[in-house]
mmCIF file of C-alpha atoms in Angstrom:
data_model
loop_
_atom_site.group_PDB
_atom_site.id
_atom_site.type_symbol
_atom_site.label_atom_id
_atom_site.label_comp_id
_atom_site.label_asym_id
_atom_site.label_seq_id
_atom_site.Cartn_x
_atom_site.Cartn_y
_atom_site.Cartn_z
ATOM 1 C CA MET J 24 -23.364 -84.951 -45.742
ATOM 2 C CA ASP J 25 -22.315 -84.206 -49.455
ATOM 3 C CA GLY J 26 -21.012 -86.379 -51.762
ATOM 4 C CA PHE J 27 -23.495 -89.418 -51.742
ATOM 5 C CA PHE J 28 -23.868 -91.885 -54.752
ATOM 6 C CA ILE J 29 -27.367 -92.507 -52.904
ATOM 7 C CA LYS J 30 -28.866 -91.741 -49.415
ATOM 8 C CA GLN J 31 -31.836 -93.036 -47.617
ATOM 9 C CA GLU J 32 -32.514 -91.125 -44.332
ATOM 10 C CA GLU J 33 -29.204 -91.457 -42.138
ATOM 11 C CA ILE J 34 -27.715 -94.073 -44.132
ATOM 12 C CA GLY J 35 -25.686 -93.225 -47.585
ATOM 13 C CA LEU J 36 -23.446 -94.648 -49.858
ATOM 14 C CA ARG J 37 -20.460 -92.461 -50.713
ATOM 15 C CA CYS J 38 -17.279 -92.261 -52.346
ATOM 16 C CA ILE J 39 -14.172 -94.061 -50.365
ATOM 17 C CA THR J 40 -11.896 -91.329 -49.571
ATOM 18 C CA PRO J 41 -8.413 -91.127 -48.329
ATOM 19 C CA ALA J 42 -9.569 -90.355 -44.681
ATOM 20 C CA ASP J 43 -11.126 -93.840 -44.520
ATOM 21 C CA GLU J 44 -8.019 -95.837 -45.398
ATOM 22 C CA GLU J 45 -7.237 -97.117 -41.690
ATOM 23 C CA THR J 46 -10.679 -98.262 -41.218
ATOM 24 C CA PHE J 47 -10.738 -99.812 -44.455
ATOM 25 C CA LEU J 48 -7.551 -101.509 -44.365
ATOM 26 C CA ARG J 49 -8.332 -102.881 -40.730
ATOM 27 C CA TRP J 50 -11.716 -104.505 -42.048
ATOM 28 C CA HIS J 51 -10.175 -105.881 -45.256
ATOM 29 C CA ASN J 52 -7.030 -107.437 -43.656
ATOM 30 C CA ASP J 53 -8.880 -109.002 -40.728
ATOM 31 C CA PRO J 54 -8.585 -112.697 -41.254
ATOM 32 C CA GLU J 55 -11.968 -113.803 -39.948
ATOM 33 C CA MET J 56 -13.637 -111.105 -42.216
ATOM 34 C CA ARG J 57 -11.447 -112.163 -45.436
ATOM 35 C CA GLU J 58 -12.265 -115.709 -44.728
ATOM 36 C CA LYS J 59 -15.998 -114.484 -44.625
ATOM 37 C CA ILE J 60 -16.081 -112.612 -47.747
ATOM 38 C CA GLY J 61 -13.523 -114.400 -49.921
ATOM 39 C CA GLY J 62 -10.954 -112.178 -49.657
ATOM 40 C CA VAL J 63 -7.831 -114.126 -50.384
ATOM 41 C CA PHE J 64 -5.065 -111.313 -50.437
ATOM 42 C CA PRO J 65 -5.001 -108.528 -47.919
ATOM 43 C CA PHE J 66 -5.445 -105.256 -49.140
ATOM 44 C CA ASP J 67 -2.122 -102.875 -49.463
ATOM 45 C CA ARG J 68 -1.791 -99.206 -49.102
ATOM 46 C CA ASN J 69 -1.288 -98.756 -53.134
ATOM 47 C CA THR J 70 -4.594 -100.963 -53.479
ATOM 48 C CA PHE J 71 -6.441 -98.664 -51.379
ATOM 49 C CA GLN J 72 -5.064 -95.504 -53.113
ATOM 50 C CA LYS J 73 -6.385 -97.137 -56.316
ATOM 51 C CA ILE J 74 -9.968 -97.488 -55.239
ATOM 52 C CA CYS J 75 -10.007 -93.665 -54.072
ATOM 53 C CA TYR J 76 -8.704 -92.533 -57.427
ATOM 54 C CA SER J 77 -10.753 -94.792 -59.624
ATOM 55 C CA TYR J 78 -13.932 -92.652 -59.285
ATOM 56 C CA GLY J 79 -13.117 -90.693 -62.514
ATOM 57 C CA GLU J 80 -13.003 -93.920 -64.707
ATOM 58 C CA GLN J 81 -15.368 -94.053 -67.441
ATOM 59 C CA GLN J 82 -17.076 -97.429 -67.155
ATOM 60 C CA PRO J 83 -15.319 -98.799 -64.259
ATOM 61 C CA ALA J 84 -15.104 -102.516 -63.739
ATOM 62 C CA ASP J 85 -15.665 -102.033 -59.960
ATOM 63 C CA ILE J 86 -17.613 -99.326 -57.790
ATOM 64 C CA TRP J 87 -16.460 -99.291 -54.411
ATOM 65 C CA PHE J 88 -18.813 -97.467 -51.743
ATOM 66 C CA ALA J 89 -18.236 -96.156 -48.072
ATOM 67 C CA ILE J 90 -21.701 -97.302 -46.028
ATOM 68 C CA SER J 91 -22.009 -94.196 -43.976
ATOM 69 C CA ARG J 92 -24.039 -93.373 -41.101
ATOM 70 C CA GLU J 93 -24.141 -89.778 -40.924
ATOM 71 C CA ASP J 94 -20.361 -88.770 -40.964
ATOM 72 C CA GLU J 95 -19.285 -92.392 -39.633
ATOM 73 C CA LEU J 96 -17.744 -95.009 -41.768
ATOM 74 C CA VAL J 97 -19.696 -98.103 -40.654
ATOM 75 C CA GLY J 98 -19.218 -100.758 -43.692
ATOM 76 C CA ILE J 99 -17.822 -101.279 -47.408
ATOM 77 C CA ALA J 100 -19.848 -102.118 -50.202
ATOM 78 C CA GLY J 101 -19.564 -102.458 -54.137
ATOM 79 C CA LEU J 102 -20.419 -103.273 -57.484
ATOM 80 C CA HIS J 103 -17.689 -105.631 -59.071
ATOM 81 C CA ASN J 104 -17.224 -107.496 -62.218
ATOM 82 C CA LEU J 105 -19.463 -104.611 -63.864
ATOM 83 C CA LYS J 106 -20.535 -105.931 -67.408
ATOM 84 C CA TYR J 107 -22.191 -102.906 -69.141
ATOM 85 C CA ILE J 108 -23.330 -104.414 -72.325
ATOM 86 C CA GLN J 109 -24.612 -107.545 -70.452
ATOM 87 C CA ARG J 110 -26.004 -105.240 -67.779
ATOM 88 C CA ASN J 111 -25.027 -107.145 -64.610
ATOM 89 C CA ALA J 112 -22.804 -106.948 -61.612
ATOM 90 C CA GLU J 113 -21.797 -108.659 -58.601
ATOM 91 C CA ILE J 114 -22.793 -107.049 -55.266
ATOM 92 C CA ALA J 115 -20.563 -107.353 -52.001
ATOM 93 C CA ILE J 116 -21.123 -106.057 -48.696
ATOM 94 C CA PHE J 117 -19.995 -106.026 -45.119
ATOM 95 C CA ILE J 118 -20.843 -103.948 -41.910
ATOM 96 C CA GLY J 119 -17.424 -103.737 -40.543
ATOM 97 C CA ASN J 120 -18.171 -101.740 -37.385
ATOM 98 C CA GLU J 121 -19.881 -104.250 -35.289
ATOM 99 C CA THR J 122 -22.097 -101.776 -33.566
ATOM 100 C CA TYR J 123 -24.033 -101.495 -36.547
ATOM 101 C CA ARG J 124 -24.323 -105.378 -37.228
ATOM 102 C CA HIS J 125 -27.772 -106.571 -36.991
ATOM 103 C CA ARG J 126 -29.679 -103.130 -36.906
ATOM 104 C CA GLY J 127 -31.179 -103.216 -40.426
ATOM 105 C CA ILE J 128 -28.550 -101.399 -41.848
ATOM 106 C CA GLY J 129 -27.422 -104.067 -44.332
ATOM 107 C CA ARG J 130 -30.787 -104.519 -45.884
ATOM 108 C CA ASN J 131 -30.967 -100.540 -46.166
ATOM 109 C CA VAL J 132 -27.638 -100.849 -47.891
ATOM 110 C CA VAL J 133 -28.506 -103.678 -50.252
ATOM 111 C CA ASN J 134 -31.690 -101.854 -51.077
ATOM 112 C CA LEU J 135 -29.756 -98.676 -51.730
ATOM 113 C CA ILE J 136 -27.241 -100.263 -54.120
ATOM 114 C CA VAL J 137 -30.298 -101.975 -55.854
ATOM 115 C CA GLU J 138 -31.587 -98.828 -56.203
ATOM 116 C CA TYR J 139 -28.730 -97.388 -57.834
ATOM 117 C CA ALA J 140 -27.518 -100.263 -59.969
ATOM 118 C CA PHE J 141 -31.060 -100.591 -61.692
ATOM 119 C CA GLY J 142 -31.975 -97.053 -61.910
ATOM 120 C CA THR J 143 -28.717 -94.854 -62.388
ATOM 121 C CA LEU J 144 -26.769 -97.651 -63.992
ATOM 122 C CA ALA J 145 -29.415 -99.230 -65.755
ATOM 123 C CA LEU J 146 -28.398 -102.752 -64.980
ATOM 124 C CA HIS J 147 -30.712 -105.433 -65.642
ATOM 125 C CA ARG J 148 -29.342 -108.304 -63.235
ATOM 126 C CA LEU J 149 -27.130 -108.432 -59.623
ATOM 127 C CA TYR J 150 -25.612 -111.312 -58.394
ATOM 128 C CA ALA J 151 -23.919 -112.280 -54.908
ATOM 129 C CA LEU J 152 -21.592 -115.479 -54.360
ATOM 130 C CA VAL J 153 -21.692 -116.445 -51.053
ATOM 131 C CA TYR J 154 -20.083 -119.517 -49.441
ATOM 132 C CA SER J 155 -22.446 -122.130 -48.310
ATOM 133 C CA ASP J 156 -21.135 -122.271 -44.744
ATOM 134 C CA ASN J 157 -21.855 -118.707 -44.276
ATOM 135 C CA ILE J 158 -25.442 -119.349 -43.003
ATOM 136 C CA PRO J 159 -25.720 -115.777 -41.320
ATOM 137 C CA ALA J 160 -25.366 -114.128 -45.265
ATOM 138 C CA LEU J 161 -27.601 -116.921 -47.038
ATOM 139 C CA TYR J 162 -30.455 -116.014 -44.552
ATOM 140 C CA PHE J 163 -29.465 -112.064 -44.933
ATOM 141 C CA LEU J 164 -30.192 -112.498 -48.876
ATOM 142 C CA SER J 165 -33.193 -114.701 -48.305
ATOM 143 C CA LYS J 166 -34.535 -111.891 -46.160
ATOM 144 C CA CYS J 167 -33.897 -109.515 -48.575
ATOM 145 C CA GLN J 168 -35.870 -111.504 -51.253
ATOM 146 C CA TRP J 169 -32.983 -112.493 -53.712
ATOM 147 C CA GLU J 170 -33.371 -115.755 -55.541
ATOM 148 C CA GLN J 171 -30.916 -118.444 -54.913
ATOM 149 C CA GLU J 172 -29.918 -119.662 -58.072
ATOM 150 C CA GLY J 173 -27.531 -122.570 -57.714
ATOM 151 C CA ILE J 174 -24.474 -124.024 -55.926
ATOM 152 C CA LEU J 175 -21.123 -123.770 -57.359
ATOM 153 C CA LYS J 176 -19.476 -127.191 -56.184
ATOM 154 C CA ASP J 177 -15.684 -126.799 -54.780
ATOM 155 C CA ALA J 178 -15.660 -123.110 -56.499
ATOM 156 C CA PHE J 179 -13.544 -121.137 -54.013
ATOM 157 C CA TYR J 180 -10.283 -122.578 -52.304
ATOM 158 C CA TRP J 181 -9.622 -120.996 -49.057
ATOM 159 C CA ASN J 182 -7.465 -122.493 -45.741
ATOM 160 C CA TYR J 183 -6.387 -125.513 -47.703
ATOM 161 C CA HIS J 184 -9.647 -126.668 -48.794
ATOM 162 C CA PHE J 185 -12.395 -126.305 -51.377
ATOM 163 C CA ARG J 186 -15.765 -124.576 -50.521
ATOM 164 C CA ASP J 187 -18.803 -124.264 -52.202
ATOM 165 C CA VAL J 188 -20.443 -121.118 -53.469
ATOM 166 C CA VAL J 189 -24.111 -120.463 -53.332
ATOM 167 C CA ILE J 190 -25.133 -117.908 -56.301
ATOM 168 C CA TRP J 191 -27.841 -115.603 -55.256
ATOM 169 C CA SER J 192 -29.590 -112.999 -57.633
ATOM 170 C CA LYS J 193 -31.625 -109.985 -57.992
ATOM 171 C CA ILE J 194 -33.389 -109.318 -61.337
ATOM 172 C CA ASN J 195 -35.008 -106.019 -62.625
ATOM 173 C CA HIS J 196 -38.266 -106.792 -64.043
ATOM 174 C CA ILE J 197 -39.342 -103.365 -64.936
ATOM 175 C CA ASP J 198 -36.560 -102.267 -67.327
#
């Protein structure tokens, strides 16, 4: 297995490649998944290709990761809205392959992203925005020892109603 940003045992974060297109688009365009992750618009092939070819940019606003177990794509993650001067970014993760959900892989992935963001990118703060009714995600971040900072009331609009968003964070206290 080559081309990883970071790897731990059998789980690694690598670039998204053209070979991931079909699976990536299927996961990102699934209405149930989009409702959980806040993906208002479906992705098309052009958007996917922009992601694939964005890795050469200097200081990109978004870094997308393919979550791989051995050579199998099991999910997608990212650091989004990167602010290099403020040293913070939003984290996003989902395990698209249902076989690998609820097996501890998500926690490993979050730890890898934190290690990469705080170590390689020298970020100071990571944050996650989670719908208040996404109980599994709220529980997950709590279990990963992230801190709940607050609630944005009626912050996101989806399927004809407003939803509250819970803000979670992880601060690098060592930098």
